[in-house]
Amino acid sequence: MPIWTLHGDGKNIGPGEVVAPGERLSWARTIGLGGQHVVSMFGATFVFPIIMGLNPQLAVMMSGFCTLFFLLVVKGHVPSYLGTSAAFVGGVAAIRAQGGTTAEVTGAILVSGLVLGFVGIAIHFLGGGVIGKALPPVVTGAVVMLIGFNLAPVVAGLYWPQDQWVALIVMVALIVMSVALRGFLGRIAILVALVFGYIFSWVLDRVSGPITSASGSGAPTEHFRVNWDSVHSASLFGLPPFSDEANGIVGIHAPSFSLTFIVLVLPGVIALVAENAGHVKAVAEITGDDLDPYIGRAIAGDGFATAIASAVGGSPTTTHAENIGVMAATRVYSTAAYVIAGFIAILLGFSPKFGAVMAATPGGVLGGILVVLFGMIGLLGAKIWKENGVDFGNPLNLMPIAAGLIIGIGDTALKFSDTFSLGGIALGTIVVIVMYHLCQLVGSWNPALNRPKSGRRPSAKQGANASDDEREVPVAQLT
């Protein structure tokens, strides 16, 4: 890590200036910026653990540790915060549907994190161009899309029915806030909508009383939307709880491993490779630094951070676009602010009462938020295609992607034995990757299909003869 130098007088940023990763403002301002980064990443970082059946307090705590670890791996050159990733939510939902335990969930994520880490090491030594060759935009866009849209049954069958009217109102509020709010509030619209939904549910409890609906996957019961029994009994300071699934307590635990479940979450690795590479490119473009040598380090740092978090029962991690937005708005790219943010998150993680408040978020509120979030994840795949000019008039792109999307979104399964099957996201991803490259091989014999292998039209800047290595890596954000 660098020893940060003071930028100017530590108070002001001149016109056209930015605070570089190795610089900082005064410590008072840096602490304030660190807190701003925590607020920015907070919505997704505690929502997605709840969706995956993991402990949100532990997720917030480990996000702080993992951010500090990431900054060490990239030697302080890539300012980023590692919050909870949504890339594995679909795979985890499939594990739960097959009766998998929480320990098996974290075990599968841990292995995926190690795979991502070693992929990052390989990219570091082979160069970033290998990403475009193995996972061109037409492929990464498809994988991101099927990850998002495969989650539709989760929100439609589990969260929305818990309180459909609250879910609808929160959904409308989030959509309106995301376009009406400006500046920092606009970037944390998810968190603002969560707070609004929480308070709105509490008011409804006081005004109209309890509702009768299924809470989670159980039978319908009469209950209040906001239940703070666990909040009142939780201590103010202490470690997250240790798991006791017999009593419905999820927290710190050791992972266990199942090959079937590992395969279900591995496709998330593909999305995270594209996501991390895209974020490094985005930061480099704004700061003007050459960060290409750190793409492999960033991917490896995220992968091994995910493995570290999962080893104690935490959630998978990823770099957050929300925090990149904060940097762009403040023009402060100091990694000192992220170090402060990491320590703030760790301190929050040492409050079981804080964790209980997060875990008590009403299901209807989550339903309204997730309708938007899951749809956004899916549409990010289309964004990758659009920004890279993917040509679906070419059957080399159209045919394999069409098959893989329907298999992944439709949760189609291929059974090999009574104990092992491939389905949904895993099978769809395999079809997309294998069939795409097979089509490229077979199509090379057909002159009529001889188009750019990446499946996109070269930009005017790149020229008609631009090679795969010269094309930009797409940005895919899964938070």
Tab-separated table of C-alpha atoms in Angstrom:
chain	number	residue	atom	x	y	z
A	1	MET	CA	0.000	0.000	0.000
A	2	PRO	CA	1.249	3.501	-0.739
A	3	ILE	CA	1.991	6.143	1.844
A	4	TRP	CA	-0.530	8.700	0.677
A	5	THR	CA	0.686	12.198	-0.088
A	6	LEU	CA	-1.506	15.175	0.700
A	7	HIS	CA	-3.259	16.603	-2.347
A	8	GLY	CA	-2.728	20.356	-2.420
A	9	ASP	CA	-3.877	21.894	0.838
A	10	GLY	CA	-5.914	18.784	1.670
A	11	LYS	CA	-9.158	20.717	1.431
A	12	ASN	CA	-9.775	21.826	-2.147
A	13	ILE	CA	-9.628	20.174	-5.571
A	14	GLY	CA	-8.797	22.566	-8.383
A	15	PRO	CA	-10.625	22.686	-11.742
A	16	GLY	CA	-9.719	19.672	-13.870
A	17	GLU	CA	-7.857	18.013	-10.981
A	18	VAL	CA	-8.502	14.639	-9.377
A	19	VAL	CA	-7.180	13.135	-6.161
A	20	ALA	CA	-5.100	10.206	-7.395
A	21	PRO	CA	-5.127	6.748	-5.740
A	22	GLY	CA	-1.813	7.519	-4.025
A	23	GLU	CA	-3.016	10.864	-2.700
A	24	ARG	CA	-5.497	11.895	-0.036
A	25	LEU	CA	-7.337	14.887	1.321
A	26	SER	CA	-7.246	15.794	5.007
A	27	TRP	CA	-8.050	12.849	7.270
A	28	ALA	CA	-11.344	14.414	8.332
A	29	ARG	CA	-12.458	14.650	4.707
A	30	THR	CA	-11.072	11.192	3.939
A	31	ILE	CA	-13.088	9.678	6.787
A	32	GLY	CA	-16.203	11.384	5.447
A	33	LEU	CA	-15.548	9.997	1.978
A	34	GLY	CA	-15.004	6.537	3.448
A	35	GLY	CA	-18.394	6.699	5.131
A	36	GLN	CA	-19.928	7.806	1.832
A	37	HIS	CA	-18.505	4.706	0.123
A	38	VAL	CA	-20.006	2.471	2.833
A	39	VAL	CA	-23.447	4.003	2.332
A	40	SER	CA	-23.105	3.659	-1.440
A	41	MET	CA	-22.392	-0.078	-1.405
A	42	PHE	CA	-24.648	-0.877	1.514
A	43	GLY	CA	-27.958	-1.628	-0.217
A	44	ALA	CA	-26.723	-4.496	-2.379
A	45	THR	CA	-24.237	-5.723	0.219
A	46	PHE	CA	-26.930	-6.591	2.762
A	47	VAL	CA	-29.823	-7.400	0.396
A	48	PHE	CA	-28.130	-10.174	-1.547
A	49	PRO	CA	-26.944	-12.137	1.527
A	50	ILE	CA	-30.553	-12.206	2.739
A	51	ILE	CA	-31.645	-13.521	-0.681
A	52	MET	CA	-28.982	-16.250	-0.524
A	53	GLY	CA	-29.899	-17.217	3.035
A	54	LEU	CA	-26.634	-15.894	4.512
A	55	ASN	CA	-26.026	-13.535	7.395
A	56	PRO	CA	-26.058	-9.840	6.340
A	57	GLN	CA	-24.087	-8.695	9.393
A	58	LEU	CA	-21.301	-11.134	8.552
A	59	ALA	CA	-21.453	-10.058	4.899
A	60	VAL	CA	-20.917	-6.401	5.810
A	61	MET	CA	-18.063	-7.271	8.162
A	62	MET	CA	-16.294	-9.472	5.617
A	63	SER	CA	-16.774	-6.886	2.876
A	64	GLY	CA	-14.559	-4.615	4.959
A	65	PHE	CA	-11.862	-7.264	5.407
A	66	CYS	CA	-12.054	-8.211	1.730
A	67	THR	CA	-11.735	-4.601	0.581
A	68	LEU	CA	-8.511	-4.210	2.582
A	69	PHE	CA	-7.231	-7.508	1.146
A	70	PHE	CA	-8.102	-6.423	-2.405
A	71	LEU	CA	-6.233	-3.127	-2.010
A	72	LEU	CA	-3.143	-5.041	-0.890
A	73	VAL	CA	-3.318	-7.379	-3.899
A	74	VAL	CA	-3.577	-4.491	-6.403
A	75	LYS	CA	-0.878	-2.579	-4.503
A	76	GLY	CA	-3.238	0.335	-3.977
A	77	HIS	CA	-3.471	1.152	-7.691
A	78	VAL	CA	-7.134	0.192	-8.260
A	79	PRO	CA	-9.507	2.039	-5.890
A	80	SER	CA	-12.535	-0.217	-5.375
A	81	TYR	CA	-14.847	-1.506	-2.672
A	82	LEU	CA	-15.689	-5.202	-2.515
A	83	GLY	CA	-19.357	-5.532	-1.616
A	84	THR	CA	-21.649	-8.542	-2.015
A	85	SER	CA	-21.895	-9.969	-5.525
A	86	ALA	CA	-25.156	-10.977	-7.186
A	87	ALA	CA	-23.381	-13.241	-9.675
A	88	PHE	CA	-24.012	-16.356	-7.571
A	89	VAL	CA	-27.596	-15.646	-6.513
A	90	GLY	CA	-29.092	-17.763	-9.289
A	91	GLY	CA	-26.800	-20.690	-8.566
A	92	VAL	CA	-27.552	-20.453	-4.861
A	93	ALA	CA	-31.288	-20.458	-5.598
A	94	ALA	CA	-30.773	-23.676	-7.568
A	95	ILE	CA	-28.848	-25.202	-4.655
A	96	ARG	CA	-31.630	-24.297	-2.241
A	97	ALA	CA	-34.216	-25.758	-4.618
A	98	GLN	CA	-32.341	-29.079	-4.512
A	99	GLY	CA	-32.229	-29.123	-0.716
A	100	GLY	CA	-28.684	-27.836	-0.299
A	101	THR	CA	-27.570	-26.579	3.099
A	102	THR	CA	-26.061	-23.207	3.888
A	103	ALA	CA	-22.672	-24.860	4.392
A	104	GLU	CA	-22.923	-26.384	0.911
A	105	VAL	CA	-23.815	-22.968	-0.490
A	106	THR	CA	-20.719	-21.328	0.956
A	107	GLY	CA	-18.581	-24.332	-0.011
A	108	ALA	CA	-19.635	-24.008	-3.642
A	109	ILE	CA	-18.969	-20.255	-3.583
A	110	LEU	CA	-15.559	-20.802	-1.969
A	111	VAL	CA	-14.465	-23.117	-4.777
A	112	SER	CA	-15.742	-20.631	-7.368
A	113	GLY	CA	-13.755	-17.899	-5.637
A	114	LEU	CA	-10.588	-19.975	-5.863
A	115	VAL	CA	-11.251	-20.642	-9.542
A	116	LEU	CA	-11.719	-16.899	-10.133
A	117	GLY	CA	-8.509	-16.206	-8.222
A	118	PHE	CA	-6.457	-18.595	-10.352
A	119	VAL	CA	-8.065	-17.228	-13.520
A	120	GLY	CA	-6.862	-13.805	-12.407
A	121	ILE	CA	-3.330	-15.133	-11.921
A	122	ALA	CA	-3.414	-16.640	-15.424
A	123	ILE	CA	-4.647	-13.352	-16.910
A	124	HIS	CA	-1.894	-11.476	-15.064
A	125	PHE	CA	0.791	-13.543	-16.811
A	126	LEU	CA	-0.946	-14.078	-20.176
A	127	GLY	CA	-2.283	-10.557	-20.627
A	128	GLY	CA	-5.770	-9.068	-20.683
A	129	GLY	CA	-6.281	-9.965	-24.348
A	130	VAL	CA	-6.970	-13.568	-23.396
A	131	ILE	CA	-10.322	-12.465	-21.906
A	132	GLY	CA	-11.643	-11.267	-25.247
A	133	LYS	CA	-10.587	-14.463	-27.002
A	134	ALA	CA	-12.074	-16.917	-24.508
A	135	LEU	CA	-15.085	-14.843	-23.437
A	136	PRO	CA	-16.051	-12.384	-26.187
A	137	PRO	CA	-18.894	-9.905	-25.553
A	138	VAL	CA	-21.514	-12.079	-27.227
A	139	VAL	CA	-20.757	-14.807	-24.661
A	140	THR	CA	-20.383	-12.646	-21.543
A	141	GLY	CA	-23.554	-10.747	-22.420
A	142	ALA	CA	-25.490	-14.001	-22.687
A	143	VAL	CA	-24.160	-15.334	-19.367
A	144	VAL	CA	-25.012	-12.089	-17.551
A	145	MET	CA	-28.491	-12.086	-19.092
A	146	LEU	CA	-29.357	-15.648	-18.132
A	147	ILE	CA	-28.033	-15.087	-14.587
A	148	GLY	CA	-30.436	-12.165	-14.141
A	149	PHE	CA	-33.525	-13.542	-15.838
A	150	ASN	CA	-33.154	-16.989	-14.270
A	151	LEU	CA	-33.875	-15.251	-10.946
A	152	ALA	CA	-37.379	-14.134	-11.942
A	153	PRO	CA	-39.088	-17.107	-10.212
A	154	VAL	CA	-37.263	-16.275	-6.949
A	155	VAL	CA	-38.853	-12.858	-6.595
A	156	ALA	CA	-42.160	-13.875	-8.189
A	157	GLY	CA	-42.653	-16.989	-6.074
A	158	LEU	CA	-40.945	-16.117	-2.781
A	159	TYR	CA	-40.819	-12.385	-2.031
A	160	TRP	CA	-43.551	-10.639	-4.009
A	161	PRO	CA	-46.406	-12.787	-2.594
A	162	GLN	CA	-45.414	-11.957	1.007
A	163	ASP	CA	-46.904	-8.471	0.599
A	164	GLN	CA	-47.792	-7.695	-3.002
A	165	TRP	CA	-49.027	-4.143	-2.457
A	166	VAL	CA	-45.964	-3.067	-0.479
A	167	ALA	CA	-43.808	-4.724	-3.143
A	168	LEU	CA	-45.592	-2.789	-5.879
A	169	ILE	CA	-45.305	0.552	-4.064
A	170	VAL	CA	-41.609	0.013	-3.263
A	171	MET	CA	-40.946	-0.966	-6.880
A	172	VAL	CA	-42.605	2.238	-8.121
A	173	ALA	CA	-40.723	4.285	-5.524
A	174	LEU	CA	-37.360	2.829	-6.559
A	175	ILE	CA	-37.977	3.448	-10.247
A	176	VAL	CA	-39.080	7.037	-9.625
A	177	MET	CA	-36.220	7.736	-7.203
A	178	SER	CA	-33.622	6.398	-9.612
A	179	VAL	CA	-34.556	9.022	-12.198
A	180	ALA	CA	-35.760	11.858	-9.945
A	181	LEU	CA	-33.005	11.982	-7.323
A	182	ARG	CA	-29.792	13.745	-8.264
A	183	GLY	CA	-26.181	13.427	-7.260
A	184	PHE	CA	-25.260	11.053	-4.452
A	185	LEU	CA	-28.883	10.296	-3.543
A	186	GLY	CA	-29.487	9.088	-7.082
A	187	ARG	CA	-26.589	6.640	-6.803
A	188	ILE	CA	-27.947	5.174	-3.571
A	189	ALA	CA	-31.565	4.982	-4.751
A	190	ILE	CA	-31.680	1.296	-3.789
A	191	LEU	CA	-30.780	2.075	-0.186
A	192	VAL	CA	-33.219	5.021	-0.060
A	193	ALA	CA	-36.002	2.791	-1.405
A	194	LEU	CA	-35.192	0.140	1.200
A	195	VAL	CA	-35.410	2.676	4.019
A	196	PHE	CA	-38.670	4.024	2.574
A	197	GLY	CA	-40.152	0.525	2.291
A	198	TYR	CA	-39.052	-0.390	5.822
A	199	ILE	CA	-40.687	2.715	7.308
A	200	PHE	CA	-43.776	2.374	5.106
A	201	SER	CA	-44.261	-1.237	6.248
A	202	TRP	CA	-43.944	-0.189	9.895
A	203	VAL	CA	-46.584	2.537	9.396
A	204	LEU	CA	-48.942	0.044	7.748
A	205	ASP	CA	-48.522	-2.283	10.728
A	206	ARG	CA	-49.575	0.521	13.061
A	207	VAL	CA	-52.494	1.617	10.853
A	208	SER	CA	-53.929	-1.578	9.393
A	209	GLY	CA	-52.496	-4.277	11.674
A	210	PRO	CA	-50.929	-7.621	10.735
A	211	ILE	CA	-51.262	-9.371	7.384
A	212	THR	CA	-51.829	-13.032	6.546
A	213	SER	CA	-49.301	-14.353	4.051
A	214	ALA	CA	-46.460	-16.813	3.686
A	215	SER	CA	-43.310	-15.628	5.406
A	216	GLY	CA	-40.486	-17.043	3.317
A	217	SER	CA	-41.312	-20.509	2.007
A	218	GLY	CA	-43.554	-21.483	4.936
A	219	ALA	CA	-47.331	-21.737	5.181
A	220	PRO	CA	-49.417	-18.530	5.377
A	221	THR	CA	-49.580	-17.064	8.886
A	222	GLU	CA	-50.780	-13.868	10.482
A	223	HIS	CA	-47.832	-11.604	11.272
A	224	PHE	CA	-46.659	-8.017	11.305
A	225	ARG	CA	-44.628	-6.859	8.348
A	226	VAL	CA	-41.845	-5.598	10.606
A	227	ASN	CA	-40.869	-7.970	13.403
A	228	TRP	CA	-38.164	-6.664	15.729
A	229	ASP	CA	-38.199	-9.441	18.326
A	230	SER	CA	-34.688	-10.484	17.295
A	231	VAL	CA	-33.549	-6.857	17.286
A	232	HIS	CA	-34.619	-6.324	20.900
A	233	SER	CA	-32.842	-9.484	22.047
A	234	ALA	CA	-29.616	-8.846	20.100
A	235	SER	CA	-26.625	-7.305	21.857
A	236	LEU	CA	-25.218	-4.001	20.678
A	237	PHE	CA	-21.623	-5.247	20.340
A	238	GLY	CA	-20.281	-8.675	19.497
A	239	LEU	CA	-19.462	-11.088	16.719
A	240	PRO	CA	-22.087	-12.280	14.226
A	241	PRO	CA	-23.795	-15.427	15.540
A	242	PHE	CA	-22.537	-18.932	14.858
A	243	SER	CA	-24.837	-20.983	12.649
A	244	ASP	CA	-27.436	-23.214	14.268
A	245	GLU	CA	-29.674	-24.325	11.406
A	246	ALA	CA	-31.780	-26.478	13.722
A	247	ASN	CA	-32.953	-23.246	15.351
A	248	GLY	CA	-32.956	-21.189	12.149
A	249	ILE	CA	-29.785	-19.235	12.976
A	250	VAL	CA	-27.376	-18.530	10.110
A	251	GLY	CA	-24.007	-16.947	10.751
A	252	ILE	CA	-20.385	-17.991	11.061
A	253	HIS	CA	-19.863	-21.574	9.901
A	254	ALA	CA	-17.458	-23.876	8.086
A	255	PRO	CA	-18.323	-24.714	4.457
A	256	SER	CA	-18.926	-28.178	3.059
A	257	PHE	CA	-18.541	-29.300	-0.525
A	258	SER	CA	-20.701	-30.982	-3.151
A	259	LEU	CA	-19.599	-31.340	-6.789
A	260	THR	CA	-23.171	-30.982	-8.021
A	261	PHE	CA	-23.639	-27.678	-6.212
A	262	ILE	CA	-20.191	-26.365	-7.185
A	263	VAL	CA	-21.098	-26.759	-10.852
A	264	LEU	CA	-24.284	-24.741	-10.302
A	265	VAL	CA	-22.445	-21.600	-9.195
A	266	LEU	CA	-19.333	-21.753	-11.415
A	267	PRO	CA	-20.938	-19.697	-14.237
A	268	GLY	CA	-20.796	-16.697	-11.932
A	269	VAL	CA	-17.022	-16.730	-12.415
A	270	ILE	CA	-17.467	-15.744	-16.063
A	271	ALA	CA	-19.585	-12.744	-15.176
A	272	LEU	CA	-17.118	-11.609	-12.499
A	273	VAL	CA	-14.166	-11.797	-14.902
A	274	ALA	CA	-15.938	-9.382	-17.243
A	275	GLU	CA	-17.163	-7.225	-14.360
A	276	ASN	CA	-13.794	-6.740	-12.716
A	277	ALA	CA	-12.009	-6.140	-16.014
A	278	GLY	CA	-14.622	-3.586	-16.977
A	279	HIS	CA	-14.307	-1.747	-13.682
A	280	VAL	CA	-10.532	-1.510	-13.993
A	281	LYS	CA	-11.001	-0.084	-17.489
A	282	ALA	CA	-13.559	2.423	-16.204
A	283	VAL	CA	-11.290	3.677	-13.399
A	284	ALA	CA	-8.326	3.878	-15.801
A	285	GLU	CA	-10.325	5.951	-18.269
A	286	ILE	CA	-11.339	8.495	-15.633
A	287	THR	CA	-7.979	8.758	-13.850
A	288	GLY	CA	-5.844	8.542	-16.979
A	289	ASP	CA	-3.666	5.838	-15.434
A	290	ASP	CA	-2.593	2.730	-17.320
A	291	LEU	CA	-4.178	0.012	-15.197
A	292	ASP	CA	-4.063	-2.828	-17.744
A	293	PRO	CA	-1.210	-4.523	-15.823
A	294	TYR	CA	-3.537	-4.703	-12.807
A	295	ILE	CA	-6.547	-6.387	-14.464
A	296	GLY	CA	-5.268	-9.841	-13.527
A	297	ARG	CA	-4.479	-8.697	-10.003
A	298	ALA	CA	-7.964	-7.210	-9.593
A	299	ILE	CA	-9.647	-10.430	-10.752
A	300	ALA	CA	-7.394	-12.542	-8.529
A	301	GLY	CA	-7.966	-10.230	-5.573
A	302	ASP	CA	-11.740	-10.490	-5.952
A	303	GLY	CA	-11.583	-14.272	-6.338
A	304	PHE	CA	-9.451	-14.948	-3.303
A	305	ALA	CA	-11.443	-12.384	-1.293
A	306	THR	CA	-14.594	-14.363	-2.135
A	307	ALA	CA	-12.877	-17.536	-0.943
A	308	ILE	CA	-11.820	-15.844	2.313
A	309	ALA	CA	-15.325	-14.543	2.997
A	310	SER	CA	-16.964	-17.889	2.181
A	311	ALA	CA	-14.524	-19.782	4.401
A	312	VAL	CA	-16.241	-18.300	7.473
A	313	GLY	CA	-19.776	-18.295	6.057
A	314	GLY	CA	-19.742	-14.864	4.436
A	315	SER	CA	-21.013	-13.737	1.037
A	316	PRO	CA	-19.217	-13.604	-2.332
A	317	THR	CA	-17.670	-10.264	-3.213
A	318	THR	CA	-17.248	-8.030	-6.232
A	319	THR	CA	-16.148	-4.510	-7.060
A	320	HIS	CA	-19.105	-2.120	-6.941
A	321	ALA	CA	-20.052	0.301	-9.718
A	322	GLU	CA	-21.862	2.454	-7.153
A	323	ASN	CA	-18.519	3.332	-5.596
A	324	ILE	CA	-17.022	4.148	-8.982
A	325	GLY	CA	-19.911	6.580	-9.405
A	326	VAL	CA	-19.041	8.225	-6.084
A	327	MET	CA	-15.429	8.650	-7.223
A	328	ALA	CA	-16.502	10.166	-10.539
A	329	ALA	CA	-18.753	12.647	-8.738
A	330	THR	CA	-16.248	13.668	-6.042
A	331	ARG	CA	-13.109	13.375	-8.231
A	332	VAL	CA	-11.455	11.609	-5.296
A	333	TYR	CA	-9.848	8.282	-6.243
A	334	SER	CA	-7.770	7.974	-3.097
A	335	THR	CA	-7.406	4.408	-1.850
A	336	ALA	CA	-7.147	5.923	1.633
A	337	ALA	CA	-10.919	6.515	1.498
A	338	TYR	CA	-11.448	2.820	0.762
A	339	VAL	CA	-9.223	1.780	3.635
A	340	ILE	CA	-11.383	3.930	5.921
A	341	ALA	CA	-14.533	2.430	4.355
A	342	GLY	CA	-13.209	-1.065	5.031
A	343	PHE	CA	-12.636	-0.321	8.705
A	344	ILE	CA	-16.091	1.302	9.052
A	345	ALA	CA	-17.721	-1.826	7.580
A	346	ILE	CA	-15.775	-4.033	9.970
A	347	LEU	CA	-16.969	-1.948	12.927
A	348	LEU	CA	-20.586	-2.196	11.740
A	349	GLY	CA	-20.129	-5.950	11.504
A	350	PHE	CA	-19.363	-6.092	15.217
A	351	SER	CA	-22.938	-5.100	16.095
A	352	PRO	CA	-25.434	-7.999	16.237
A	353	LYS	CA	-28.240	-5.482	16.795
A	354	PHE	CA	-27.337	-3.782	13.533
A	355	GLY	CA	-27.360	-7.174	11.802
A	356	ALA	CA	-30.757	-8.024	13.271
A	357	VAL	CA	-32.225	-4.770	11.916
A	358	MET	CA	-30.972	-5.703	8.448
A	359	ALA	CA	-32.299	-9.259	8.682
A	360	ALA	CA	-35.750	-7.984	9.706
A	361	THR	CA	-36.308	-6.259	6.352
A	362	PRO	CA	-39.897	-7.102	5.298
A	363	GLY	CA	-40.273	-9.610	2.468
A	364	GLY	CA	-42.565	-7.310	0.513
A	365	VAL	CA	-39.906	-4.585	0.523
A	366	LEU	CA	-37.332	-7.036	-0.814
A	367	GLY	CA	-39.820	-8.124	-3.466
A	368	GLY	CA	-40.205	-4.595	-4.803
A	369	ILE	CA	-36.446	-4.011	-4.841
A	370	LEU	CA	-35.548	-7.350	-6.410
A	371	VAL	CA	-38.007	-7.030	-9.288
A	372	VAL	CA	-35.897	-4.099	-10.448
A	373	LEU	CA	-32.480	-5.473	-9.492
A	374	PHE	CA	-32.881	-8.876	-11.132
A	375	GLY	CA	-34.241	-7.270	-14.287
A	376	MET	CA	-31.309	-4.845	-14.331
A	377	ILE	CA	-28.851	-7.731	-14.101
A	378	GLY	CA	-30.452	-9.409	-17.087
A	379	LEU	CA	-30.540	-6.230	-19.148
A	380	LEU	CA	-26.860	-5.602	-18.464
A	381	GLY	CA	-26.266	-8.527	-20.768
A	382	ALA	CA	-28.140	-6.690	-23.522
A	383	LYS	CA	-26.093	-3.575	-22.701
A	384	ILE	CA	-22.884	-5.521	-23.319
A	385	TRP	CA	-24.207	-6.661	-26.691
A	386	LYS	CA	-25.287	-3.152	-27.702
A	387	GLU	CA	-22.064	-1.406	-26.660
A	388	ASN	CA	-19.983	-3.972	-28.545
A	389	GLY	CA	-22.143	-4.113	-31.667
A	390	VAL	CA	-22.949	-7.818	-31.457
A	391	ASP	CA	-24.446	-8.924	-34.778
A	392	PHE	CA	-27.362	-11.291	-34.258
A	393	GLY	CA	-27.974	-11.355	-37.989
A	394	ASN	CA	-25.027	-13.743	-38.055
A	395	PRO	CA	-26.033	-17.325	-37.140
A	396	LEU	CA	-22.582	-17.814	-35.578
A	397	ASN	CA	-23.850	-15.562	-32.789
A	398	LEU	CA	-27.585	-16.127	-32.971
A	399	MET	CA	-27.854	-19.902	-32.821
A	400	PRO	CA	-25.685	-20.820	-29.790
A	401	ILE	CA	-26.835	-17.815	-27.759
A	402	ALA	CA	-30.513	-18.508	-28.463
A	403	ALA	CA	-30.196	-22.104	-27.282
A	404	GLY	CA	-28.190	-21.245	-24.173
A	405	LEU	CA	-30.546	-18.455	-23.067
A	406	ILE	CA	-33.670	-20.599	-23.240
A	407	ILE	CA	-31.976	-23.450	-21.379
A	408	GLY	CA	-30.667	-21.098	-18.684
A	409	ILE	CA	-33.731	-18.920	-18.204
A	410	GLY	CA	-36.140	-21.849	-18.470
A	411	ASP	CA	-34.133	-23.797	-15.876
A	412	THR	CA	-33.877	-26.806	-18.207
A	413	ALA	CA	-32.015	-29.761	-16.676
A	414	LEU	CA	-29.832	-32.547	-18.042
A	415	LYS	CA	-29.774	-35.516	-15.660
A	416	PHE	CA	-26.685	-37.731	-15.620
A	417	SER	CA	-27.476	-39.819	-12.550
A	418	ASP	CA	-29.607	-39.790	-9.409
A	419	THR	CA	-26.992	-37.640	-7.674
A	420	PHE	CA	-25.693	-35.417	-10.470
A	421	SER	CA	-27.462	-33.201	-12.982
A	422	LEU	CA	-26.803	-29.964	-14.847
A	423	GLY	CA	-29.497	-27.372	-15.226
A	424	GLY	CA	-30.455	-23.742	-15.427
A	425	ILE	CA	-27.558	-21.289	-15.354
A	426	ALA	CA	-24.839	-23.968	-15.361
A	427	LEU	CA	-26.155	-25.860	-18.373
A	428	GLY	CA	-27.079	-22.660	-20.219
A	429	THR	CA	-23.574	-21.258	-19.710
A	430	ILE	CA	-21.929	-24.439	-20.951
A	431	VAL	CA	-24.130	-24.443	-24.053
A	432	VAL	CA	-23.349	-20.782	-24.761
A	433	ILE	CA	-19.562	-21.147	-24.439
A	434	VAL	CA	-19.058	-24.555	-26.049
A	435	MET	CA	-21.498	-24.053	-28.901
A	436	TYR	CA	-20.255	-20.527	-29.624
A	437	HIS	CA	-16.662	-21.680	-30.067
A	438	LEU	CA	-17.805	-24.773	-31.985
A	439	CYS	CA	-19.793	-22.536	-34.326
A	440	GLN	CA	-16.733	-20.332	-34.804
A	441	LEU	CA	-14.698	-23.389	-35.770
A	442	VAL	CA	-17.294	-24.826	-38.132
A	443	GLY	CA	-18.235	-21.394	-39.488
A	444	SER	CA	-14.624	-20.656	-40.449
A	445	TRP	CA	-15.118	-23.125	-43.289
A	446	ASN	CA	-18.048	-21.071	-44.647
A	447	PRO	CA	-16.921	-17.821	-46.334
A	448	ALA	CA	-20.430	-16.364	-46.042
A	449	LEU	CA	-20.125	-16.421	-42.234
A	450	ASN	CA	-16.584	-15.067	-42.029
A	451	ARG	CA	-17.165	-12.156	-39.649
A	452	PRO	CA	-15.295	-10.835	-36.577
A	453	LYS	CA	-14.882	-13.680	-34.084
A	454	SER	CA	-15.851	-11.479	-31.153
A	455	GLY	CA	-19.313	-11.134	-32.670
A	456	ARG	CA	-19.227	-7.340	-32.798
A	457	ARG	CA	-18.589	-4.733	-35.428
A	458	PRO	CA	-15.310	-2.823	-35.085
A	459	SER	CA	-15.811	0.783	-34.086
A	460	ALA	CA	-14.709	3.638	-36.305
A	461	LYS	CA	-11.919	4.370	-33.872
A	462	GLN	CA	-10.612	0.830	-34.028
A	463	GLY	CA	-10.931	0.504	-37.774
A	464	ALA	CA	-12.409	-2.267	-39.821
A	465	ASN	CA	-9.383	-4.478	-39.329
A	466	ALA	CA	-9.093	-4.165	-35.547
A	467	SER	CA	-8.042	-7.369	-33.892
A	468	ASP	CA	-9.728	-9.033	-30.940
A	469	ASP	CA	-6.917	-7.904	-28.644
A	470	GLU	CA	-7.556	-4.233	-29.499
A	471	ARG	CA	-11.221	-4.307	-28.572
A	472	GLU	CA	-12.351	-3.099	-25.176
A	473	VAL	CA	-13.481	-5.473	-22.456
A	474	PRO	CA	-17.206	-4.968	-21.685
A	475	VAL	CA	-18.400	-3.668	-18.342
A	476	ALA	CA	-20.879	-5.911	-16.546
A	477	GLN	CA	-22.046	-4.845	-13.132
A	478	LEU	CA	-23.943	-7.424	-11.060
A	479	THR	CA	-24.858	-5.422	-8.023
